[in-house]
Short mmCIF file of C-alpha atoms and ligand atoms in Angstrom, two decimals:
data_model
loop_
_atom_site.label_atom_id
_atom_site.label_comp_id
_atom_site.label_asym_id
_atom_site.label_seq_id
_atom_site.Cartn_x
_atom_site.Cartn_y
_atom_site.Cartn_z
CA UNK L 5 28.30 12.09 5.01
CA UNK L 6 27.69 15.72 5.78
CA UNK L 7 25.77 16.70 8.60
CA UNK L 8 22.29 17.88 8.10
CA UNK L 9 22.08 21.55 7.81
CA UNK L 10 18.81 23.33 9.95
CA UNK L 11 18.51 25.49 7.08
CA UNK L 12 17.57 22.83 5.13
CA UNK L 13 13.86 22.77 4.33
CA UNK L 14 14.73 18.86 4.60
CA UNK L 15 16.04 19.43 8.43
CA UNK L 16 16.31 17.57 10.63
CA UNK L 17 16.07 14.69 8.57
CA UNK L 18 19.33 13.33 6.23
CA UNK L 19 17.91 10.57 4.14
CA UNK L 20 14.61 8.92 3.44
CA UNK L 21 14.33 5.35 3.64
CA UNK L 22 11.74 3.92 1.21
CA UNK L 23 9.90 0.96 3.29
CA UNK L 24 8.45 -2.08 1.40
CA UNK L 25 6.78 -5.04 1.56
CA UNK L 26 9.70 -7.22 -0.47
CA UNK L 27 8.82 -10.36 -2.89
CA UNK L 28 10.75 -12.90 -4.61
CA UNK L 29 13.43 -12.40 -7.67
CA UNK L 30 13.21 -15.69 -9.14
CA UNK L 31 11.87 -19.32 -8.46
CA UNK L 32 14.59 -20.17 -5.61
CA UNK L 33 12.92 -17.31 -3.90
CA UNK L 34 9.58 -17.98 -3.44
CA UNK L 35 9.08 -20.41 -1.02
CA UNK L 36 11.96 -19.04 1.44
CA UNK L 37 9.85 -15.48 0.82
CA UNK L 38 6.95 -17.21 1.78
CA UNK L 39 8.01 -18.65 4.69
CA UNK L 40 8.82 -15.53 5.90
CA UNK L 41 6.04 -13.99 5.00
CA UNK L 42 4.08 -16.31 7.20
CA UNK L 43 6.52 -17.16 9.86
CA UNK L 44 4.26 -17.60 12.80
CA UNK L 45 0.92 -16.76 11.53
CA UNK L 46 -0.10 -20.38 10.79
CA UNK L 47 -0.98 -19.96 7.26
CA UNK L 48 -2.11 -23.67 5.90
CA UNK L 49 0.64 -25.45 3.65
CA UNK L 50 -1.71 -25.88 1.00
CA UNK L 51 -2.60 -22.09 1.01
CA UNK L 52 1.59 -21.27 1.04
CA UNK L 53 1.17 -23.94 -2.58
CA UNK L 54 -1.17 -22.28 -4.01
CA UNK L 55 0.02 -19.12 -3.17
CA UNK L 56 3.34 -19.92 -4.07
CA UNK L 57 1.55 -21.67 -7.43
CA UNK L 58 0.68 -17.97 -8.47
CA UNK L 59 4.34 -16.43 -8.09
CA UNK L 60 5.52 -19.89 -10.08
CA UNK L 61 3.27 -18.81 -13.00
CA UNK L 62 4.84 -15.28 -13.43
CA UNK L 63 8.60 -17.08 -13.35
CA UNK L 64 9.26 -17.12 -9.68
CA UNK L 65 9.55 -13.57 -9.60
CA UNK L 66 7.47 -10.41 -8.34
CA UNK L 67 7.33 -6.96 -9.74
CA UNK L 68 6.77 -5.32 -6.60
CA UNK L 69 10.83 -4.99 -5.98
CA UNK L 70 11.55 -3.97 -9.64
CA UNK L 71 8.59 -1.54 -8.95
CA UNK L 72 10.23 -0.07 -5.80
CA UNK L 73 13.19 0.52 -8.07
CA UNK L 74 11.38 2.50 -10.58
CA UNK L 75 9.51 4.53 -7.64
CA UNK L 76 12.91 5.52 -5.94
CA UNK L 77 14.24 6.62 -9.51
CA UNK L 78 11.30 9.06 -10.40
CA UNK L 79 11.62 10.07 -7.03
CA UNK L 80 15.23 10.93 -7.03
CA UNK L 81 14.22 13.28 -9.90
CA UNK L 82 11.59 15.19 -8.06
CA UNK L 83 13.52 15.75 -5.36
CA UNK L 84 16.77 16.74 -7.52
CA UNK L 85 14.11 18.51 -9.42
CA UNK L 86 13.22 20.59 -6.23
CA UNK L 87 16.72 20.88 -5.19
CA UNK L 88 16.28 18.55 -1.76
CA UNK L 89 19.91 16.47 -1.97
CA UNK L 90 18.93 13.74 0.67
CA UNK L 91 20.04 10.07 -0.32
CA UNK L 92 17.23 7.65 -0.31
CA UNK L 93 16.97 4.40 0.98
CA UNK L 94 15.34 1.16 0.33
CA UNK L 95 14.50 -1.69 3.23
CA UNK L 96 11.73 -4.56 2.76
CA UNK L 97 10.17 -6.51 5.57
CA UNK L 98 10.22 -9.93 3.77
CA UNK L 99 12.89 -9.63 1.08
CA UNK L 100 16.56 -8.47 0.15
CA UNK L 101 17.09 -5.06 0.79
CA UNK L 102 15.96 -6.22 4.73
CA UNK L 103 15.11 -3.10 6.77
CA UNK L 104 18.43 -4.81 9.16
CA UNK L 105 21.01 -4.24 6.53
CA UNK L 106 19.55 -0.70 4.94
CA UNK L 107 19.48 0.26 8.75
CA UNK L 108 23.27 -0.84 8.65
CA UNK L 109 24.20 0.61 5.71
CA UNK L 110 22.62 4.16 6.88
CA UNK L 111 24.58 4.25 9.91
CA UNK L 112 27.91 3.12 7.91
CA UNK L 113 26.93 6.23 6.02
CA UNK L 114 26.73 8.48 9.53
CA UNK L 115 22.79 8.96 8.46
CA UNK L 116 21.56 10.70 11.61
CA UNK L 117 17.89 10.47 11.31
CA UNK L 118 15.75 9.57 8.23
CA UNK L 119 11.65 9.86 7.45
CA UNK L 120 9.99 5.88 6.52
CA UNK L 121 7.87 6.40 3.08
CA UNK L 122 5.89 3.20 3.84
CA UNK L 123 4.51 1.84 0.14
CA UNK L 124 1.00 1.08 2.37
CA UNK L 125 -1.47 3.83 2.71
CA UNK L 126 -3.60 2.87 5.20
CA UNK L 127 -4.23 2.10 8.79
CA UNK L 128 -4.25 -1.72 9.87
CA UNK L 129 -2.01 -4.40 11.77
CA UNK L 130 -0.68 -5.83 8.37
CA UNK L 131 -0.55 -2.37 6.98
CA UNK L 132 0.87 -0.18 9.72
CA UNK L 133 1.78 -1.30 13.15
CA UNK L 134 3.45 -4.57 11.42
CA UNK L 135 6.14 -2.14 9.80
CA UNK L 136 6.26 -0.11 12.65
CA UNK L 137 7.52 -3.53 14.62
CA UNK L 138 9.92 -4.90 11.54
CA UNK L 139 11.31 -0.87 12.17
CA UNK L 140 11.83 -1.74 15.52
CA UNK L 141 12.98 -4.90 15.30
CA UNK L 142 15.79 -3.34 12.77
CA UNK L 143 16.54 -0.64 15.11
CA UNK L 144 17.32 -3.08 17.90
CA UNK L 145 19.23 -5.55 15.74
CA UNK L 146 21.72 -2.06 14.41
CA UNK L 147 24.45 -0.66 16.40
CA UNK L 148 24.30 3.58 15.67
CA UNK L 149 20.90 3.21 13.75
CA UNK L 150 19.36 6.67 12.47
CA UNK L 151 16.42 7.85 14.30
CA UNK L 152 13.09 7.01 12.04
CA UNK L 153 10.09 9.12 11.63
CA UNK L 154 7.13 7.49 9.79
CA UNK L 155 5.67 9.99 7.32
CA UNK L 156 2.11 9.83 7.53
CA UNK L 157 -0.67 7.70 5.97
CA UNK L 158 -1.33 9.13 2.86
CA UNK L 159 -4.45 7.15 1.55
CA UNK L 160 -6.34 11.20 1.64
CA UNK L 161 -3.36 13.29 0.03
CA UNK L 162 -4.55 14.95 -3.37
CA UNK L 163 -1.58 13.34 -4.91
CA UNK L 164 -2.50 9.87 -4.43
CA UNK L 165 -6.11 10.61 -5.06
CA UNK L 166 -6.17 12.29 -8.19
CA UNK L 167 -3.99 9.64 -10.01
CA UNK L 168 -6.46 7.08 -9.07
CA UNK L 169 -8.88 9.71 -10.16
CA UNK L 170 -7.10 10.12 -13.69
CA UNK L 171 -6.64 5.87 -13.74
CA UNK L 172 -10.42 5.14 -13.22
CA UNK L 173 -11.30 7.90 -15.57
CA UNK L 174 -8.65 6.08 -18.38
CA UNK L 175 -9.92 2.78 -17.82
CA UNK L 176 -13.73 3.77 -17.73
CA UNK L 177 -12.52 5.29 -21.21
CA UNK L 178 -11.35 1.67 -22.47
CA UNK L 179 -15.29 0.00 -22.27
CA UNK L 180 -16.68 0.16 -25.25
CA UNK L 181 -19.26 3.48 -25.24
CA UNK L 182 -22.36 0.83 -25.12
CA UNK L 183 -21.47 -0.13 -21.67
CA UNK L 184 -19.46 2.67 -20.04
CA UNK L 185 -22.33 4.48 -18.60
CA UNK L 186 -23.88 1.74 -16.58
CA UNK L 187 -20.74 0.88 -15.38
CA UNK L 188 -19.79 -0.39 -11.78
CA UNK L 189 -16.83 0.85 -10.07
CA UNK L 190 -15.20 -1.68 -7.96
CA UNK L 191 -12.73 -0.65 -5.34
CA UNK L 192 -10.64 -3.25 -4.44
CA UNK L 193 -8.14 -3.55 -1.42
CA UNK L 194 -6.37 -6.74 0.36
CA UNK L 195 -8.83 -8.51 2.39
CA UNK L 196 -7.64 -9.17 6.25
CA UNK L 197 -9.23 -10.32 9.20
CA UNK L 198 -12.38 -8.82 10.16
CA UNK L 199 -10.94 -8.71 14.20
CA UNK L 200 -7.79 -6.27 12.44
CA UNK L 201 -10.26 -4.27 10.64
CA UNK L 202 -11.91 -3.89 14.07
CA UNK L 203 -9.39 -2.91 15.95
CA UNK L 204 -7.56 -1.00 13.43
CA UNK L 205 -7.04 2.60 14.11
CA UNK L 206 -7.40 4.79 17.35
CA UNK L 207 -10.90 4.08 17.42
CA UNK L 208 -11.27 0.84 15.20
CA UNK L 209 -12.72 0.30 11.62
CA UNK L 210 -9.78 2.18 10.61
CA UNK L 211 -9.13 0.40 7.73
CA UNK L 212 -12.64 0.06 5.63
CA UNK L 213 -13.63 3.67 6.44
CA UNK L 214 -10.13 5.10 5.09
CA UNK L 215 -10.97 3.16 1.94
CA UNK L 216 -14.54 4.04 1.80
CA UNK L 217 -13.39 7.85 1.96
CA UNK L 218 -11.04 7.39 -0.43
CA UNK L 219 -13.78 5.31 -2.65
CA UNK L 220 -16.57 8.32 -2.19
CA UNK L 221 -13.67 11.12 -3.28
CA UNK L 222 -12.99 9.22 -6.21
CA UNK L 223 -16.73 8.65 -7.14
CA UNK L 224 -17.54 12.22 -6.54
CA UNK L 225 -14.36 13.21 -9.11
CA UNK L 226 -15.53 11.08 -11.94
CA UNK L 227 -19.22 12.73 -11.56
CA UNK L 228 -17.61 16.07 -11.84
CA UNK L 229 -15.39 14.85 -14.84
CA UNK L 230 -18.30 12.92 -16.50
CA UNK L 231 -21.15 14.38 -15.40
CA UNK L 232 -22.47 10.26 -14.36
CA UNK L 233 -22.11 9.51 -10.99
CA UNK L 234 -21.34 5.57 -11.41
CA UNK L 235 -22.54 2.40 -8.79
CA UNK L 236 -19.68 1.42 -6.72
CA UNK L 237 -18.50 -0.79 -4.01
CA UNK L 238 -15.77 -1.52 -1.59
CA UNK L 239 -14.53 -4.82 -2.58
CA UNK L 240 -11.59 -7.59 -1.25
CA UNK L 241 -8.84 -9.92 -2.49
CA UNK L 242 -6.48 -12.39 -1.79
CA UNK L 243 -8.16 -13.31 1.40
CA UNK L 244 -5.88 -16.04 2.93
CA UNK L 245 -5.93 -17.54 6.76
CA UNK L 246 -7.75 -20.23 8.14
CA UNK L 247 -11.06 -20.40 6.34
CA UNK L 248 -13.46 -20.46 9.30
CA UNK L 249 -12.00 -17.16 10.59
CA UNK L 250 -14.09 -14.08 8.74
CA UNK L 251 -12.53 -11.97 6.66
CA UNK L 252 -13.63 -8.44 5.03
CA UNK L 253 -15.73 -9.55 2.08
CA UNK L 254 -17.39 -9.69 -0.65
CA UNK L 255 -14.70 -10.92 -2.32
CA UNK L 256 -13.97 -9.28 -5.87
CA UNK L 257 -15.20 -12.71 -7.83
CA UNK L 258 -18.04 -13.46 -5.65
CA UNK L 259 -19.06 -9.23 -6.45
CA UNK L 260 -18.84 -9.68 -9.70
CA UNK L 261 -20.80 -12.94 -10.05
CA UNK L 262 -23.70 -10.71 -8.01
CA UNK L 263 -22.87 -7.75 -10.54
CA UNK L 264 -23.57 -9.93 -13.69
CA UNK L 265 -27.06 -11.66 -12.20
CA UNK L 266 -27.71 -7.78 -11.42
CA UNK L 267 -27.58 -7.25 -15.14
CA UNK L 268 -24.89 -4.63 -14.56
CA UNK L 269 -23.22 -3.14 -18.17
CA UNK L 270 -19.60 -3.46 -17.29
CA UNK L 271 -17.33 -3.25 -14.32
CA UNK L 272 -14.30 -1.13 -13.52
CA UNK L 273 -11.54 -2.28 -10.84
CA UNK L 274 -10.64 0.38 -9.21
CA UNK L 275 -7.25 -0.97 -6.79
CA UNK L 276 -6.71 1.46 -4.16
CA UNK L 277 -5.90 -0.87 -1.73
CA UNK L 278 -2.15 -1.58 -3.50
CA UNK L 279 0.07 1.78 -4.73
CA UNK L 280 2.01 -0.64 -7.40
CA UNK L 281 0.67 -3.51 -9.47
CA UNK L 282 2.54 -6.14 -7.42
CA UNK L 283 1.04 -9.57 -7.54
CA UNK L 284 -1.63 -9.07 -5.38
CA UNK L 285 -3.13 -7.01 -8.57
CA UNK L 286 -1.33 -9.03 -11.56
CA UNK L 287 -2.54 -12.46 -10.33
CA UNK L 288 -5.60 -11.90 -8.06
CA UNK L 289 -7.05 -9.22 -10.55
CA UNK L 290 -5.76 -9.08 -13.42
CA UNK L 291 -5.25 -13.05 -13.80
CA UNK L 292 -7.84 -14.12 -11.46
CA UNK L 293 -10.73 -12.08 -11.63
CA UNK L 294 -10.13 -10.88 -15.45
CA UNK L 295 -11.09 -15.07 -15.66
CA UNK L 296 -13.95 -14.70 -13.89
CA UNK L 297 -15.72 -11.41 -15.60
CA UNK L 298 -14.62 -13.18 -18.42
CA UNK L 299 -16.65 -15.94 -17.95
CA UNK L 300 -19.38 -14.22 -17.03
CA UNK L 301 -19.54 -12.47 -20.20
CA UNK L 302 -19.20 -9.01 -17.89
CA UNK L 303 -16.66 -6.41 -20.16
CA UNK L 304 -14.12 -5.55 -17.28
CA UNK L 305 -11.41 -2.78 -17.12
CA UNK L 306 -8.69 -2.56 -14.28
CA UNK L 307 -7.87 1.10 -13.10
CA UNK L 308 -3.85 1.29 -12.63
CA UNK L 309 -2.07 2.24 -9.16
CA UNK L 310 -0.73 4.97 -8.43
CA UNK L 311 3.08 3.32 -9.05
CA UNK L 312 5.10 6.26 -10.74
CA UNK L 313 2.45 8.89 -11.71
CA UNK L 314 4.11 12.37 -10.76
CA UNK L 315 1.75 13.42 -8.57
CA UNK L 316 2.08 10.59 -6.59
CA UNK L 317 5.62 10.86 -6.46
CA UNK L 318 5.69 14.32 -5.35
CA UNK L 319 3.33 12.95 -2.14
CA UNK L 320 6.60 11.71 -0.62
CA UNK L 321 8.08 14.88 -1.10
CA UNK L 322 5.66 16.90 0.04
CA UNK L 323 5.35 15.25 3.25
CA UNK L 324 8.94 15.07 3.76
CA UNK L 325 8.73 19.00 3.95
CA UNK L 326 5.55 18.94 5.86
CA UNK L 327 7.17 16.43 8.58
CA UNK L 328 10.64 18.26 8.88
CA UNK L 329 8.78 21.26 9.15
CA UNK L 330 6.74 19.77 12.10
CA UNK L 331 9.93 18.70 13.10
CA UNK L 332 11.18 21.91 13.27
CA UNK L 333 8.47 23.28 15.13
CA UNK L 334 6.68 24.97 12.67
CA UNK L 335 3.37 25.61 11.50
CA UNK L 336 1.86 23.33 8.67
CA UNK L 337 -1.14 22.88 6.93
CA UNK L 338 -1.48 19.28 5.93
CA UNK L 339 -2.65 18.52 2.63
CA UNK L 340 -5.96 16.12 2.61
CA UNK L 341 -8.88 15.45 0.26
CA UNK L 342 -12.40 14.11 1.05
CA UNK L 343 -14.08 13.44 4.38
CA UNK L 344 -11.38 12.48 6.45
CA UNK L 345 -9.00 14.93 7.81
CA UNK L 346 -4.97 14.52 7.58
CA UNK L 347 -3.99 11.71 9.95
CA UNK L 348 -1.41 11.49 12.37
CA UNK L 349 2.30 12.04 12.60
CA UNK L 350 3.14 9.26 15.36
CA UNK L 351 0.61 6.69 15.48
CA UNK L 352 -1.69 7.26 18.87
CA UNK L 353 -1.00 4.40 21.36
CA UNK L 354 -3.14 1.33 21.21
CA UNK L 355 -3.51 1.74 17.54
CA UNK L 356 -3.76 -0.88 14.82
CA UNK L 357 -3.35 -3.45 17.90
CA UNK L 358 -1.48 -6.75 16.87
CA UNK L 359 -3.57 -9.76 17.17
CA UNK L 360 -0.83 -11.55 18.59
CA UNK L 361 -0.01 -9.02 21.66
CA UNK L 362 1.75 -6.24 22.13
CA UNK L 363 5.29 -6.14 20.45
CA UNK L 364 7.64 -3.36 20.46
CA UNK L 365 6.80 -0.72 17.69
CA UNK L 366 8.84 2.61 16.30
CA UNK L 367 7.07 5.87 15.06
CA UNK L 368 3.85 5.64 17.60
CA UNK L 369 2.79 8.73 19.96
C1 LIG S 18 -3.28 -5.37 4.24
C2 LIG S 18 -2.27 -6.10 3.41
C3 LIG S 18 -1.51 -5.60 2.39
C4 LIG S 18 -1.53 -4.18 1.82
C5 LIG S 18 -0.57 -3.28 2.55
C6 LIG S 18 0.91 -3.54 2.22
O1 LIG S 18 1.29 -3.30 1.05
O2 LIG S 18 1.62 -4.01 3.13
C7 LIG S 18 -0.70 -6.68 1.90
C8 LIG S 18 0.24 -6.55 0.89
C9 LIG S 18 0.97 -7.60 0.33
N1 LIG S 18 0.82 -8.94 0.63
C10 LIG S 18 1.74 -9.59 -0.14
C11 LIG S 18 1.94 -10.97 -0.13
C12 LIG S 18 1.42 -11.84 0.81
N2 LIG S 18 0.54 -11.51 1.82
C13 LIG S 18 0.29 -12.67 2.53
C14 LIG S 18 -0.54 -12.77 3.63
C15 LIG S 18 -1.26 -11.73 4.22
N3 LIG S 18 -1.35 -10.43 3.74
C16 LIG S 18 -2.15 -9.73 4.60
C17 LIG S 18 -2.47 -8.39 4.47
C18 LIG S 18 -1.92 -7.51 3.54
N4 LIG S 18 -0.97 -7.84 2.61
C19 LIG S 18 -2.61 -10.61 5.64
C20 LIG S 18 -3.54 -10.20 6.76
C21 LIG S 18 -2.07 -11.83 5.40
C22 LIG S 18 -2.24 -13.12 6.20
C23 LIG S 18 -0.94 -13.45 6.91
C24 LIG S 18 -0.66 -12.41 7.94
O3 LIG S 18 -1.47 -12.29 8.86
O4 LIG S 18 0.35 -11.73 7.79
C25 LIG S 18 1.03 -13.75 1.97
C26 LIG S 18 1.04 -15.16 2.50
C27 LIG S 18 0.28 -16.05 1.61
C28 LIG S 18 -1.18 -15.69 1.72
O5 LIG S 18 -1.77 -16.12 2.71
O6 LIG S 18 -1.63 -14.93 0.85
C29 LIG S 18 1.72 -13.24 0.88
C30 LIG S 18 2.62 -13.96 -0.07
C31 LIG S 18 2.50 -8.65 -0.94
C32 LIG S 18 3.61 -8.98 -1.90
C33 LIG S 18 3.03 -9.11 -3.28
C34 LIG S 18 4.14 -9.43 -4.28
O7 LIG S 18 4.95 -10.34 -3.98
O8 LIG S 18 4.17 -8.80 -5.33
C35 LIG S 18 2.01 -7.40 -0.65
C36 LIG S 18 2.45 -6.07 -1.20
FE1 LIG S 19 -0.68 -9.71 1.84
#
């Protein structure tokens, strides 16, 4: 492998290493993925069934790793497209490719430092500091590991934003004309604890105001596109835990039941919590709440994610170049839309604080 060249607009760094959540392949997987998706967080057994229920009905197997796939192809062409030659790498935290043996295979390839794209935009234990830890865990487990810089959360770059922007706009297009103007916009995101959305950030609440920023951006788009600027909420899914702890709500079912006794026209699902259409967004909105609308009588759109829309591909790029340039010592100026600024480079200390106690975590100031 040759060694990095500091002319490189790429420099210091030698690879990227694509960071995902993992899922299962095929029916054997499920409940071993499950189990590690839960290992000590004391998820009931019936919720790991019914869970587990949901992956059974799509064959045992999740798109989310054949999604990673198609992300780190389209990627490969921007960057070949923009002449960066850096080998990218894929490592899950609850599946095959494990973060331990793409760490492994990087240092078997003399990779000398690499930037983490983490496929999670925004700031929360689950969604941040929890990958920082499975980074350090990997690091600690690999003899000759690369250094790892986590590129930054990317929930405000225009290139994420405007392909939601373009999605809701295409799926406000599929109502019928009757009952597109009236319609609600529903941004969804994962549920989680409402102690992680507390502490979540330098500063807590990280979590729901990122989304609401990236919600009132999106709303403020549309208007401009469409002249109607269109009802909308920050809404939750797949809440799971103990039921007697609170969790961010309303959940997406419960808001559209409310929706449809408001006499609302139609509803649009707008998922910016999720950048691919993994299962949280197949079953829990697509299956799920598609049932529920349904049965309300309530005409219902989803919006897609991001997944490979070329302007969201280019995001990793461009803050590849922005980081190595940071790197490098140079001046930058970050790319952000709407009323939060760029975030961070190396997450401030105390951030996104594990509700378990402190473990060691990579990538933090
Ligand atoms: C914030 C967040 C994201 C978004 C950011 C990111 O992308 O990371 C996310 C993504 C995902 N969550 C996923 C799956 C699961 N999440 C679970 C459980 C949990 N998620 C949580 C939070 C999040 N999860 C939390 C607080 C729990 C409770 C247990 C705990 O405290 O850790 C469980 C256990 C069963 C259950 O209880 O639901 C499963 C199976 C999959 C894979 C989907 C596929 O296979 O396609 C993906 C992408
Ligand atoms: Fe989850």
């Amino acid at each position: 492998m040759p060694t990095p060249d500091p002319a490189q607009p790429w420099a210091p760094y030698d690879a990227l290493l694509l960071v995902s959540f993992g899922g299962p392949e095929g029916p054997d997987d499920v409940v071993p993925f499950l189990e590690n998706v839960t290992r000590g967080r004391g998820i009931p057994r019936e919720r790991l069934e019914q869970v587990g229920e949901h992956y059974f009905q799509f064959g045992g197997r999740s798109p989310i790793n054949d999604q990673n796939r198609e992300f780190i192809a389209a990627l490969r062409d921007d960057l070949s497209a923009a002449g960066i030659d850096v080998p990218i790498y894929w490592g899950n935290r609850n599946w095959d490719p494990y973060l331990a043996d793409t760490l492994r295979q990087m240092a078997a390839d003399g990779i000398t430092r690499a930037a983490c794209f983490v496929t999670s935009a925004y700031s929360s234990y689950s969604s941040c500091r929890q990958y920082r830890e499975n980074l350090a865990d990997a690091v600690a487990d690999v003899e000759g590991a690369p250094q790892l810089d986590k590129l930054r959360h990317y929930f405000n770059h225009p290139g994420f934003v405007e392909s939601v922007v373009d999605a809701t706009l295409a799926a406000l297009a599929d109502l019928p004309a009757a009952v597109r103007e009236g319609a609600h916009l529903a941004f969804v995101t994962h549920s989680v604890p409402e102690t992680m959305d507390e502490a979540s950030g330098p500063d807590g609440g990280a979590y729901t105001a990122q989304h609401l920023s990236v919600a009132e951006e999106v709303v403020e788009r549309v208007r401009q596109e469409t002249g109607r600027r269109h009802q909308h909420e920050l809404v939750f899914c797949s809440r799971s835990g103990a039921p007697h702890v609170p969790w961010l709500e309303p959940d997406v079912n419960d808001h559209l039941r409310e929706l449809h006794d408001l006499g609302t026209s139609a509803v649009v699902m707008v998922p910016i919590g999720f950048v691919s259409d993994h299962m949280e967004v197949i079953y829990d909105l697509d299956t799920e709440a598609m049932a529920t609308a349904e049965k309300l009588g309530l005409p219902a759109t989803r919006a897609a994610t991001a997944g490979i829309d070329p302007r969201f591909v280019a995001v990793v790029r461009d803050l590849l170049l922005e980081r190595a340039a940071v790197e490098r010592g140079a001046e930058v100026s970050r790319r952000a839309v709407g009323s939060m600024p760029a975030l961070w480079d190396r997450c401030p200390v105390g951030c996104c604080a594990n509700p378990r106690g402190e473990r060691p975590a990579l990538c933090g100031s």
